[in-house]
Short mmCIF file of C-alpha atoms in Angstrom, two decimals:
data_model
loop_
_atom_site.label_atom_id
_atom_site.label_comp_id
_atom_site.label_asym_id
_atom_site.label_seq_id
_atom_site.Cartn_x
_atom_site.Cartn_y
_atom_site.Cartn_z
CA MET A 1 0.00 0.00 0.00
CA PRO A 2 1.44 3.48 -0.88
CA ALA A 3 2.57 5.57 2.08
CA SER A 4 -0.17 8.15 1.39
CA LYS A 5 -2.82 5.45 1.86
CA ARG A 6 -1.55 4.13 5.19
CA SER A 7 -0.07 7.31 6.69
CA LYS A 8 -1.74 9.08 9.57
CA VAL A 9 -1.34 12.84 9.49
CA HIS A 10 -1.76 15.06 12.56
CA LEU A 11 -2.39 18.75 11.91
CA VAL A 12 -1.61 20.96 14.89
CA GLY A 13 -3.87 24.01 14.94
CA GLY A 14 -7.26 24.47 13.30
CA GLY A 15 -6.59 27.65 11.35
CA MET A 16 -6.58 28.17 7.61
CA ALA A 17 -3.20 26.48 7.16
CA SER A 18 -4.29 23.19 8.73
CA LEU A 19 -7.69 23.23 7.03
CA ALA A 20 -6.01 23.76 3.67
CA ALA A 21 -3.46 21.04 4.40
CA ALA A 22 -6.30 18.63 5.20
CA VAL A 23 -7.98 19.38 1.87
CA PHE A 24 -4.74 18.94 -0.08
CA LEU A 25 -3.95 15.70 1.75
CA VAL A 26 -7.29 14.20 0.76
CA ARG A 27 -7.63 15.80 -2.68
CA ASP A 28 -4.07 15.82 -4.00
CA ALA A 29 -2.20 13.19 -2.00
CA GLY A 30 -4.97 10.60 -1.75
CA VAL A 31 -4.76 10.24 2.04
CA PRO A 32 -8.02 8.76 3.37
CA GLY A 33 -9.92 11.38 5.34
CA GLU A 34 -10.16 9.16 8.40
CA ASN A 35 -6.35 9.19 8.57
CA VAL A 36 -6.24 12.98 8.93
CA ARG A 37 -6.70 14.51 12.38
CA VAL A 38 -6.85 18.22 13.26
CA LEU A 39 -5.90 19.22 16.83
CA GLU A 40 -7.34 22.61 17.82
CA GLN A 41 -7.23 24.15 21.29
CA LEU A 42 -10.26 26.42 20.74
CA PRO A 43 -13.88 25.28 20.37
CA VAL A 44 -14.04 26.56 16.79
CA ALA A 45 -11.84 26.25 13.70
CA GLY A 46 -10.69 28.99 11.36
CA GLY A 47 -7.96 30.76 13.29
CA SER A 48 -7.97 34.41 12.22
CA LEU A 49 -10.81 33.83 9.73
CA ASP A 50 -13.67 34.18 12.15
CA GLY A 51 -17.21 35.43 12.42
CA VAL A 52 -18.89 34.16 15.55
CA PRO A 53 -21.30 35.35 18.25
CA ALA A 54 -19.63 37.77 20.65
CA PRO A 55 -18.47 35.92 23.79
CA THR A 56 -19.64 38.75 26.05
CA ARG A 57 -22.55 39.40 28.36
CA GLU A 58 -24.27 41.67 25.82
CA GLY A 59 -23.91 39.30 22.87
CA GLY A 60 -24.13 40.49 19.29
CA HIS A 61 -21.59 39.56 16.64
CA VAL A 62 -17.85 39.97 16.35
CA THR A 63 -15.26 40.05 13.59
CA ARG A 64 -11.66 40.41 14.73
CA GLY A 65 -10.16 41.44 11.40
CA GLY A 66 -10.32 41.24 7.64
CA PRO A 67 -7.56 39.34 5.78
CA MET A 68 -7.27 40.47 2.18
CA PHE A 69 -8.40 38.36 -0.78
CA ASP A 70 -7.61 39.48 -4.31
CA ASP A 71 -7.77 37.95 -7.79
CA GLU A 72 -4.12 38.15 -8.80
CA HIS A 73 -2.16 37.19 -5.72
CA SER A 74 -4.42 34.57 -4.08
CA VAL A 75 -3.63 31.75 -6.51
CA CYS A 76 -3.26 28.92 -3.95
CA LEU A 77 -6.35 30.08 -2.08
CA TRP A 78 -8.45 30.04 -5.25
CA ASN A 79 -7.05 26.61 -6.11
CA LEU A 80 -8.32 25.42 -2.74
CA LEU A 81 -11.73 27.08 -2.91
CA GLU A 82 -12.44 25.78 -6.41
CA THR A 83 -12.74 22.38 -4.74
CA ILE A 84 -15.20 23.37 -2.00
CA PRO A 85 -18.97 23.50 -2.72
CA ALA A 86 -20.67 26.77 -1.84
CA PRO A 87 -23.01 26.47 1.17
CA ASP A 88 -25.98 28.09 -0.58
CA ASP A 89 -25.56 26.25 -3.89
CA PRO A 90 -23.45 23.06 -3.87
CA ALA A 91 -23.54 23.07 -7.68
CA VAL A 92 -20.97 25.86 -7.67
CA SER A 93 -17.70 26.22 -5.76
CA VAL A 94 -16.94 28.75 -3.05
CA ARG A 95 -14.60 30.43 -5.55
CA GLN A 96 -17.36 30.71 -8.16
CA GLU A 97 -19.80 32.03 -5.57
CA MET A 98 -17.33 34.70 -4.43
CA ARG A 99 -16.62 35.73 -8.02
CA ALA A 100 -20.34 36.06 -8.75
CA PHE A 101 -20.95 38.01 -5.55
CA ASP A 102 -18.14 40.46 -6.28
CA THR A 103 -19.42 40.95 -9.82
CA GLU A 104 -22.87 41.80 -8.47
CA HIS A 105 -21.55 43.89 -5.54
CA PRO A 106 -18.21 45.43 -6.57
CA ALA A 107 -16.16 47.31 -3.99
CA HIS A 108 -15.54 50.96 -4.84
CA ALA A 109 -14.82 53.14 -1.82
CA GLY A 110 -16.29 56.61 -2.09
CA ALA A 111 -14.75 57.80 1.18
CA ARG A 112 -11.47 55.99 1.58
CA ILE A 113 -9.93 58.90 3.50
CA VAL A 114 -11.77 61.46 5.64
CA ASN A 115 -10.07 64.71 6.67
CA GLY A 116 -10.09 66.18 10.16
CA ASP A 117 -12.91 68.56 9.20
CA ARG A 118 -15.02 65.53 8.09
CA THR A 119 -14.68 66.34 4.40
CA ILE A 120 -13.90 63.43 2.11
CA ALA A 121 -10.38 63.61 0.69
CA ASP A 122 -9.47 62.95 -2.93
CA ALA A 123 -7.57 59.79 -2.11
CA SER A 124 -6.61 59.24 -5.75
CA GLU A 125 -3.92 61.87 -5.17
CA LEU A 126 -1.33 59.68 -3.50
CA GLY A 127 0.82 62.65 -2.50
CA LEU A 128 4.21 61.08 -3.21
CA ASP A 129 6.97 63.51 -4.15
CA ALA A 130 10.12 62.74 -6.14
CA ARG A 131 12.14 61.80 -3.04
CA ASP A 132 9.37 59.48 -1.80
CA ARG A 133 9.32 57.68 -5.13
CA ALA A 134 13.11 57.44 -5.21
CA ASP A 135 13.14 55.99 -1.68
CA MET A 136 10.50 53.45 -2.69
CA ILE A 137 12.47 52.40 -5.78
CA ARG A 138 15.61 52.07 -3.64
CA LEU A 139 13.79 49.76 -1.23
CA LEU A 140 12.39 47.67 -4.05
CA ALA A 141 15.81 47.36 -5.69
CA LEU A 142 17.72 46.29 -2.59
CA PRO A 143 18.16 42.53 -1.98
CA GLU A 144 16.52 41.34 1.23
CA ARG A 145 19.88 40.28 2.66
CA LEU A 146 21.01 43.92 2.52
CA ILE A 147 17.79 45.25 4.00
CA GLY A 148 18.08 42.82 6.90
CA ALA A 149 16.10 43.57 10.06
CA ARG A 150 15.72 47.29 9.39
CA ARG A 151 12.49 49.20 9.97
CA VAL A 152 10.19 50.83 7.44
CA ASP A 153 11.09 54.30 8.71
CA ASP A 154 14.78 53.59 8.11
CA PHE A 155 14.05 53.96 4.39
CA PHE A 156 11.75 56.99 4.15
CA ARG A 157 11.74 60.63 5.19
CA PRO A 158 8.95 61.99 7.46
CA HIS A 159 7.09 63.40 4.42
CA PHE A 160 6.36 59.89 3.11
CA PHE A 161 4.41 59.09 6.27
CA THR A 162 2.11 62.11 5.74
CA THR A 163 0.97 61.02 2.26
CA HIS A 164 -2.37 59.56 1.27
CA PHE A 165 -0.44 56.60 -0.10
CA TRP A 166 1.00 55.66 3.29
CA CYS A 167 -2.31 56.29 5.08
CA MET A 168 -4.12 53.91 2.73
CA TRP A 169 -1.35 51.34 2.53
CA ARG A 170 -0.82 51.08 6.29
CA THR A 171 -4.54 50.88 7.09
CA THR A 172 -5.25 48.35 4.34
CA PHE A 173 -2.52 46.02 5.63
CA ALA A 174 -2.01 47.28 9.25
CA PHE A 175 1.61 48.38 8.80
CA GLN A 176 3.46 50.46 11.38
CA THR A 177 6.61 52.52 10.83
CA TRP A 178 8.64 50.15 13.04
CA HIS A 179 7.68 47.05 11.06
CA SER A 180 9.93 45.07 8.75
CA ALA A 181 11.18 46.93 5.70
CA VAL A 182 11.59 43.55 3.99
CA GLU A 183 7.91 42.83 4.56
CA LEU A 184 6.92 46.23 3.16
CA LYS A 185 9.04 45.54 0.08
CA ARG A 186 7.33 42.19 -0.41
CA HIS A 187 3.90 43.80 -0.08
CA LEU A 188 4.71 46.55 -2.54
CA LEU A 189 5.82 43.97 -5.09
CA ALA A 190 2.94 41.57 -4.44
CA PHE A 191 0.29 44.27 -4.65
CA VAL A 192 1.74 46.69 -7.18
CA GLN A 193 -1.47 46.10 -9.17
CA GLU A 194 -3.34 47.90 -6.36
CA PHE A 195 -1.53 51.21 -6.80
CA GLY A 196 -4.06 52.52 -9.30
CA ARG A 197 -7.07 51.33 -7.29
CA LEU A 198 -5.81 51.74 -3.74
CA HIS A 199 -8.15 54.67 -3.20
CA THR A 200 -11.21 52.59 -4.13
CA LEU A 201 -10.08 49.12 -2.95
CA SER A 202 -11.85 47.74 -5.98
CA GLY A 203 -9.34 44.87 -6.09
CA ILE A 204 -10.66 43.42 -2.81
CA ARG A 205 -12.59 40.15 -3.09
CA ARG A 206 -15.16 39.05 -0.50
CA GLY A 207 -17.64 36.35 0.26
CA ARG A 208 -21.35 36.85 0.71
CA TYR A 209 -20.90 36.53 4.47
CA ASN A 210 -18.05 36.86 6.94
CA GLN A 211 -14.88 34.81 6.52
CA TYR A 212 -16.02 31.98 8.76
CA ASP A 213 -19.40 31.49 7.13
CA SER A 214 -18.11 32.04 3.58
CA VAL A 215 -14.85 30.09 3.72
CA VAL A 216 -14.17 28.13 6.90
CA ARG A 217 -17.53 26.46 7.42
CA PRO A 218 -17.77 25.10 3.85
CA ILE A 219 -14.22 23.70 4.11
CA GLN A 220 -15.02 22.03 7.41
CA GLU A 221 -18.19 20.50 6.00
CA TRP A 222 -16.23 19.15 3.01
CA LEU A 223 -13.60 17.64 5.31
CA THR A 224 -16.12 16.14 7.72
CA ALA A 225 -17.96 14.49 4.84
CA ARG A 226 -14.68 12.76 3.94
CA GLY A 227 -13.96 11.52 7.42
CA VAL A 228 -11.47 14.13 8.60
CA ARG A 229 -11.70 14.46 12.38
CA THR A 230 -11.22 17.66 14.36
CA ASP A 231 -10.47 17.40 18.08
CA PHE A 232 -11.50 20.72 19.64
CA GLY A 233 -10.29 21.72 23.09
CA THR A 234 -7.02 19.90 22.47
CA THR A 235 -3.71 21.70 22.94
CA VAL A 236 -0.44 20.30 21.65
CA ALA A 237 1.86 21.38 24.45
CA ASP A 238 5.12 19.94 23.13
CA ALA A 239 6.66 17.81 20.40
CA ASP A 240 9.56 15.37 20.62
CA PHE A 241 12.08 15.12 17.80
CA SER A 242 14.61 12.36 17.24
CA GLY A 243 17.54 11.52 15.03
CA PRO A 244 20.52 13.62 14.02
CA ALA A 245 19.68 17.36 14.03
CA ALA A 246 16.06 16.59 15.07
CA ARG A 247 14.92 15.62 11.59
CA ARG A 248 12.11 13.28 12.66
CA LEU A 249 9.09 14.13 14.83
CA SER A 250 8.26 11.16 17.04
CA ARG A 251 5.70 12.28 19.63
CA LEU A 252 3.09 14.97 20.39
CA HIS A 253 2.16 15.84 23.99
CA LEU A 254 -1.50 16.77 24.52
CA ARG A 255 -3.38 18.79 27.12
CA ARG A 256 -7.12 19.16 27.66
CA ASP A 257 -8.82 21.41 30.21
CA GLY A 258 -5.41 22.40 31.55
CA ALA A 259 -4.33 18.86 32.32
CA GLU A 260 -2.06 16.39 30.57
CA ALA A 261 -4.04 14.23 28.15
CA GLY A 262 -1.55 11.68 26.91
CA THR A 263 0.62 11.56 23.82
CA ILE A 264 0.39 10.71 20.15
CA GLU A 265 3.17 8.39 18.99
CA LEU A 266 4.03 8.82 15.33
CA GLY A 267 4.59 5.59 13.46
CA GLU A 268 7.13 5.06 10.71
CA ASP A 269 4.74 6.32 8.01
CA ASP A 270 3.04 9.04 10.06
CA TYR A 271 3.38 12.81 9.69
CA ALA A 272 2.71 15.95 11.73
CA PHE A 273 2.31 19.48 10.40
CA LEU A 274 2.60 22.15 13.10
CA THR A 275 1.16 25.67 12.86
CA LEU A 276 3.65 27.94 14.63
CA GLY A 277 2.58 31.02 16.56
CA SER A 278 -0.70 32.87 16.12
CA ALA A 279 -1.64 36.46 15.32
CA THR A 280 -4.88 36.01 17.27
CA ALA A 281 -3.44 34.24 20.33
CA ASP A 282 -4.63 35.54 23.70
CA THR A 283 -7.50 37.49 22.17
CA THR A 284 -9.72 39.08 24.82
CA TYR A 285 -13.13 40.73 24.52
CA GLY A 286 -14.95 43.65 26.10
CA ASP A 287 -18.43 45.13 25.80
CA SER A 288 -20.07 48.50 26.39
CA THR A 289 -19.09 48.58 30.09
CA THR A 290 -15.88 46.54 30.17
CA VAL A 291 -12.34 46.86 28.80
CA PRO A 292 -10.63 43.87 27.17
CA GLU A 293 -7.50 42.78 29.01
CA LEU A 294 -4.17 43.14 27.23
CA VAL A 295 -2.54 39.76 27.86
CA ARG A 296 1.24 39.92 28.00
CA ASP A 297 2.24 36.53 29.39
CA ARG A 298 1.48 34.19 26.44
CA ARG A 299 -1.29 32.08 27.95
CA ASP A 300 -2.28 30.66 24.58
CA GLY A 301 -0.50 27.43 23.64
CA SER A 302 0.51 28.54 20.12
CA TRP A 303 3.56 30.53 21.12
CA ARG A 304 4.62 28.17 23.91
CA LEU A 305 4.62 25.25 21.47
CA TRP A 306 6.89 27.11 19.04
CA GLU A 307 9.19 28.18 21.88
CA SER A 308 9.53 24.54 22.89
CA VAL A 309 9.98 23.27 19.33
CA ALA A 310 12.60 25.92 18.57
CA ARG A 311 14.91 24.55 21.26
CA ASN A 312 15.43 21.39 19.22
CA ALA A 313 17.30 22.88 16.25
CA PRO A 314 18.68 26.26 15.16
CA ASP A 315 16.68 26.22 11.92
CA PHE A 316 13.32 25.93 13.73
CA GLY A 317 13.09 29.71 14.10
CA ARG A 318 13.14 32.27 16.90
CA PRO A 319 9.60 33.01 18.10
CA HIS A 320 10.71 35.80 20.43
CA ALA A 321 11.41 37.98 17.39
CA PHE A 322 7.64 38.05 16.82
CA CYS A 323 6.02 37.65 20.24
CA GLY A 324 8.56 39.46 22.39
CA ASN A 325 7.18 43.01 22.21
CA VAL A 326 3.41 43.23 22.74
CA ASP A 327 3.51 47.04 22.65
CA GLU A 328 4.64 46.83 19.01
CA THR A 329 2.31 44.05 17.91
CA ARG A 330 -1.02 44.67 19.64
CA ARG A 331 -4.10 45.98 17.86
CA GLU A 332 -7.65 46.58 19.01
CA SER A 333 -10.74 46.24 16.85
CA PHE A 334 -14.47 46.51 17.47
CA THR A 335 -17.75 45.31 16.03
CA LEU A 336 -21.06 47.16 16.28
CA THR A 337 -24.32 45.20 16.23
CA THR A 338 -27.21 47.62 15.78
CA THR A 339 -30.95 47.12 15.95
CA GLY A 340 -32.34 49.01 12.97
CA SER A 341 -30.41 50.46 10.07
CA LEU A 342 -30.25 54.09 11.26
CA LEU A 343 -26.46 54.24 11.60
CA LEU A 344 -25.73 52.35 8.38
CA ASP A 345 -28.25 54.47 6.46
CA ARG A 346 -26.54 57.64 7.62
CA ILE A 347 -23.08 56.28 6.77
CA GLN A 348 -24.38 55.36 3.31
CA LYS A 349 -25.66 58.90 2.80
CA TYR A 350 -22.34 60.33 4.00
CA THR A 351 -20.03 58.12 1.92
CA GLY A 352 -22.26 57.39 -1.07
CA ASN A 353 -21.59 53.65 -0.61
CA VAL A 354 -24.17 50.97 0.09
CA PRO A 355 -23.08 48.38 2.69
CA GLY A 356 -20.31 46.25 1.25
CA GLU A 357 -19.29 48.71 -1.45
CA GLY A 358 -17.23 51.14 0.64
CA ALA A 359 -14.57 48.61 1.72
CA LEU A 360 -12.70 50.79 4.27
CA THR A 361 -12.93 54.38 5.52
CA THR A 362 -10.07 55.95 7.49
CA TRP A 363 -10.03 59.20 9.48
CA LYS A 364 -6.46 60.07 8.65
CA ASP A 365 -6.13 62.87 11.21
CA SER A 366 -7.63 60.91 14.10
CA ARG A 367 -5.23 60.27 16.94
CA TRP A 368 -6.24 56.60 17.04
CA LEU A 369 -6.01 56.37 13.22
CA LEU A 370 -9.52 54.98 13.20
CA SER A 371 -10.92 52.96 10.28
CA VAL A 372 -14.30 51.28 9.73
CA ALA A 373 -15.74 48.86 7.20
CA VAL A 374 -19.45 48.36 6.56
CA PRO A 375 -19.84 44.84 5.11
CA PRO A 376 -22.69 43.54 2.96
CA GLN A 377 -25.75 42.78 5.05
CA PRO A 378 -26.48 40.31 6.52
CA HIS A 379 -22.86 39.65 7.35
CA PHE A 380 -23.57 36.52 9.40
CA ARG A 381 -25.67 33.58 8.28
CA ASP A 382 -27.62 33.64 11.55
CA GLN A 383 -27.93 37.43 11.76
CA GLU A 384 -31.22 38.46 13.32
CA GLU A 385 -33.83 40.32 11.29
CA ASP A 386 -33.49 44.11 11.41
CA THR A 387 -29.96 43.74 12.82
CA TYR A 388 -26.88 45.23 11.16
CA THR A 389 -23.14 45.15 11.80
CA LEU A 390 -19.99 47.07 11.04
CA TRP A 391 -16.36 46.50 11.95
CA GLY A 392 -13.50 48.86 12.71
CA TYR A 393 -10.06 49.13 14.23
CA ALA A 394 -7.38 51.56 15.30
CA LEU A 395 -3.64 51.47 14.65
CA CYS A 396 -2.75 53.93 17.42
CA GLY A 397 -4.79 52.75 20.37
CA ASP A 398 -2.19 53.76 22.96
CA VAL A 399 -2.86 57.52 22.82
CA PRO A 400 -5.89 59.59 23.94
CA GLY A 401 -8.66 59.96 21.38
CA ASP A 402 -9.99 63.16 19.83
CA HIS A 403 -13.42 62.90 21.48
CA VAL A 404 -12.64 60.56 24.40
CA PRO A 405 -9.62 61.63 26.50
CA LYS A 406 -8.33 58.08 26.95
CA PRO A 407 -6.30 55.61 24.92
CA MET A 408 -8.46 53.10 23.10
CA ASP A 409 -6.69 50.34 25.03
CA ASP A 410 -8.29 51.72 28.22
CA CYS A 411 -11.76 52.38 26.82
CA THR A 412 -15.01 50.56 27.31
CA GLY A 413 -17.04 49.73 24.23
CA ALA A 414 -19.35 52.67 24.95
CA GLU A 415 -16.36 55.03 24.90
CA VAL A 416 -15.09 53.55 21.62
CA LEU A 417 -18.55 54.16 20.14
CA ASP A 418 -18.45 57.76 21.41
CA GLU A 419 -15.11 58.28 19.64
CA LEU A 420 -16.50 56.89 16.39
CA LEU A 421 -19.67 59.00 16.61
CA GLY A 422 -17.54 62.06 17.27
CA HIS A 423 -15.60 61.51 14.04
CA LEU A 424 -18.76 60.79 12.08
CA GLY A 425 -20.39 63.96 13.42
CA PHE A 426 -23.85 62.40 13.60
CA ASP A 427 -24.88 64.38 16.70
CA ASP A 428 -28.58 64.35 15.85
CA ILE A 429 -28.82 60.55 15.98
CA ALA A 430 -26.05 59.82 18.48
CA ASP A 431 -28.31 59.08 21.46
CA GLU A 432 -30.53 56.76 19.42
CA VAL A 433 -27.50 54.94 18.03
CA ARG A 434 -26.10 54.46 21.54
CA GLY A 435 -29.43 53.03 22.69
CA THR A 436 -29.70 50.51 19.86
CA THR A 437 -26.09 49.34 19.58
CA ARG A 438 -24.19 46.49 21.18
CA ILE A 439 -20.44 46.89 20.87
CA THR A 440 -17.78 44.24 21.21
CA THR A 441 -14.16 45.33 21.57
CA VAL A 442 -11.34 42.92 20.79
CA GLN A 443 -7.76 43.19 22.05
CA MET A 444 -5.19 41.13 20.12
CA PRO A 445 -1.65 41.27 21.54
CA TYR A 446 -0.03 39.75 18.42
CA ALA A 447 -2.24 41.06 15.61
CA THR A 448 0.67 42.58 13.68
CA ALA A 449 3.37 40.17 14.88
CA PRO A 450 3.91 38.73 11.36
CA PHE A 451 5.20 42.17 10.28
CA GLN A 452 7.87 42.40 12.98
CA ARG A 453 11.48 43.03 12.01
CA ARG A 454 13.30 39.80 11.45
CA SER A 455 16.49 38.15 10.31
CA PRO A 456 16.34 35.40 7.66
CA SER A 457 16.68 32.61 10.24
CA ASP A 458 13.93 33.91 12.55
CA ARG A 459 11.31 31.99 10.58
CA PRO A 460 11.79 28.31 9.72
CA LEU A 461 11.23 26.92 6.26
CA VAL A 462 7.95 25.11 5.69
CA VAL A 463 9.97 21.92 5.31
CA PRO A 464 13.33 22.29 7.05
CA ASP A 465 16.23 20.67 5.22
CA GLY A 466 16.13 16.94 5.80
CA ALA A 467 12.83 16.92 7.67
CA ARG A 468 11.50 13.39 7.32
CA ASN A 469 7.93 13.53 8.54
CA PHE A 470 7.04 17.04 9.63
CA ALA A 471 6.48 20.54 8.34
CA PHE A 472 5.70 23.97 9.76
CA LEU A 473 2.66 25.98 8.67
CA GLY A 474 1.09 29.40 9.03
CA GLN A 475 2.09 33.06 9.12
CA PHE A 476 5.42 32.52 10.86
CA VAL A 477 7.21 30.28 8.37
CA GLU A 478 9.51 31.49 5.61
CA ILE A 479 8.11 31.46 2.09
CA PRO A 480 10.48 33.49 -0.10
CA GLU A 481 8.84 36.54 -1.72
CA ASP A 482 5.35 35.91 -0.34
CA VAL A 483 3.48 38.28 2.02
CA VAL A 484 2.13 37.39 5.45
CA SER A 485 -0.98 39.59 5.58
CA THR A 486 -3.08 37.20 3.51
CA ALA A 487 -4.81 33.85 3.83
CA GLU A 488 -2.83 32.98 0.71
CA TYR A 489 0.33 32.68 2.80
CA ALA A 490 -1.18 30.05 5.09
CA VAL A 491 -2.63 28.11 2.17
CA ARG A 492 0.66 28.19 0.24
CA SER A 493 2.50 26.85 3.28
CA ALA A 494 0.00 23.97 3.45
CA MET A 495 0.25 23.14 -0.25
CA THR A 496 4.05 23.27 -0.10
CA ALA A 497 4.16 20.86 2.84
CA VAL A 498 1.72 18.34 1.35
CA HIS A 499 3.22 18.36 -2.13
CA HIS A 500 6.74 17.89 -0.73
CA HIS A 501 6.09 15.05 1.68
CA PHE A 502 3.62 13.16 -0.49
CA ASP A 503 5.31 13.64 -3.86
CA VAL A 504 2.22 15.20 -5.42
CA ASP A 505 2.61 15.29 -9.18
CA ARG A 506 1.26 18.82 -9.48
CA GLU A 507 3.10 22.12 -9.32
CA VAL A 508 2.40 24.58 -6.53
CA PRO A 509 1.03 27.60 -8.45
CA PRO A 510 3.71 30.23 -9.02
CA MET A 511 3.37 33.55 -7.25
CA TYR A 512 1.93 36.49 -9.10
CA HIS A 513 4.45 39.18 -10.05
CA GLY A 514 2.69 42.34 -11.19
CA LEU A 515 5.83 44.07 -12.42
CA SER A 516 6.25 41.36 -15.05
CA ASP A 517 3.01 42.59 -16.65
CA PRO A 518 3.78 45.81 -18.58
CA GLU A 519 0.21 47.08 -18.27
CA VAL A 520 0.17 46.61 -14.50
CA ALA A 521 3.61 48.17 -14.14
CA TRP A 522 2.58 51.18 -16.22
CA THR A 523 -0.65 51.65 -14.25
CA ALA A 524 1.29 51.56 -10.98
CA LEU A 525 3.81 54.08 -12.30
CA ARG A 526 1.08 56.49 -13.39
CA ALA A 527 -0.63 56.21 -9.99
CA ALA A 528 2.64 56.85 -8.13
CA LEU A 529 3.35 59.92 -10.25
CA ALA A 530 -0.14 61.39 -9.75
#
């Protein structure tokens, strides 16, 4: 019997990387579904791709963030989703459903940037001067080995950080000035096709519902139907490696409900793929009267597992480079759940965008650097009638607001709503909005950890040299040239691992390079010169 038929594969973590790996194992490698086991410490799969009821006293809905999908770059993701039947019409794939939805409801932000006086800026004017463009070209031309662990602001003058371009780029991807210059370079190259449409975000692709309902749930249903098992509430606390240079994984140590729960012994033909780290680890929630705790002591098992694994070999990465400075990696977001459409109707009148069309609006002069997105409604499959939601976040939550004299990190949900209403200027409906809105705040200590400055060896390869039966997955592995802000990165890591270990006779789709397309390159150049 071929190894793929008798092998048992253990997938540590239930995020997008493991879900994708499970699909590729069954679809491409021919592993029987009953031989694939997902080990997830939370009660729900999906990792950062979520959309669940708010776990607070007030209830409502919550979305922690919005990973970017696009046509050109997301080649491995689309390869995956072409396999998965859409939940509303199994005759079409999730990919086909998303394409049809985006054709019917195209994104075209009418208020991408709002000025301090509440006027809508002409965001098509990127504001780059000759020196800004020269600095950008210099960054793009430098090899990554020469850029090293330098920061974004090591490469640009202060003027660059006042431009519309930087405002839109940083809020689309959640970049900070202290983040990795290498990662910014990769993003600029991967998304050069967005330069001419950055002010409208018309290149963004979405599902009919939130990420969990549109993507994760259909994948899980497909896997379950094929016998793939997911063990929720199961933490992999440690992993034992054997052989010279720790090239074989022999044992997984489990915990459930805080107690040891035995081990999994890997047989000669067995494999384990481990998701390292987590951008949403130690997430905490608040509501209108409470403040979410900022966890600093790594209670979630994701980082502790990587820290333990990394002690086995020097090429297993250095997790502290990414989880060692919460003040640089934290980010707070919020979700409003309103009864009645009063707030969304007023936002539509203000921006000119129906829900789902506006993509993202940023108040560029706000001290918190506040942004909101109004998704298509309903945004959740189980959303109550006459209930509406919107999502937002801040990149500078450690300073006092413009309308609330406290940092966002110290604010209750009611105070966050007051800050938003102050920027919107909807004084005439403010009291009614407050009375009909449930707000969930979300504190994520490692939300931007994938962007942290790094050296080449800080992230392990998906398949370390000589690895016999294991691979590393997720946002904290090294995939040359690819960008960590997307679900594509997780899916590519999964496809790379499966195709390598199971000798799949199918090429991993090559990455998209916009600069190799003269039309895209010319469009980007014209936008940058505007």
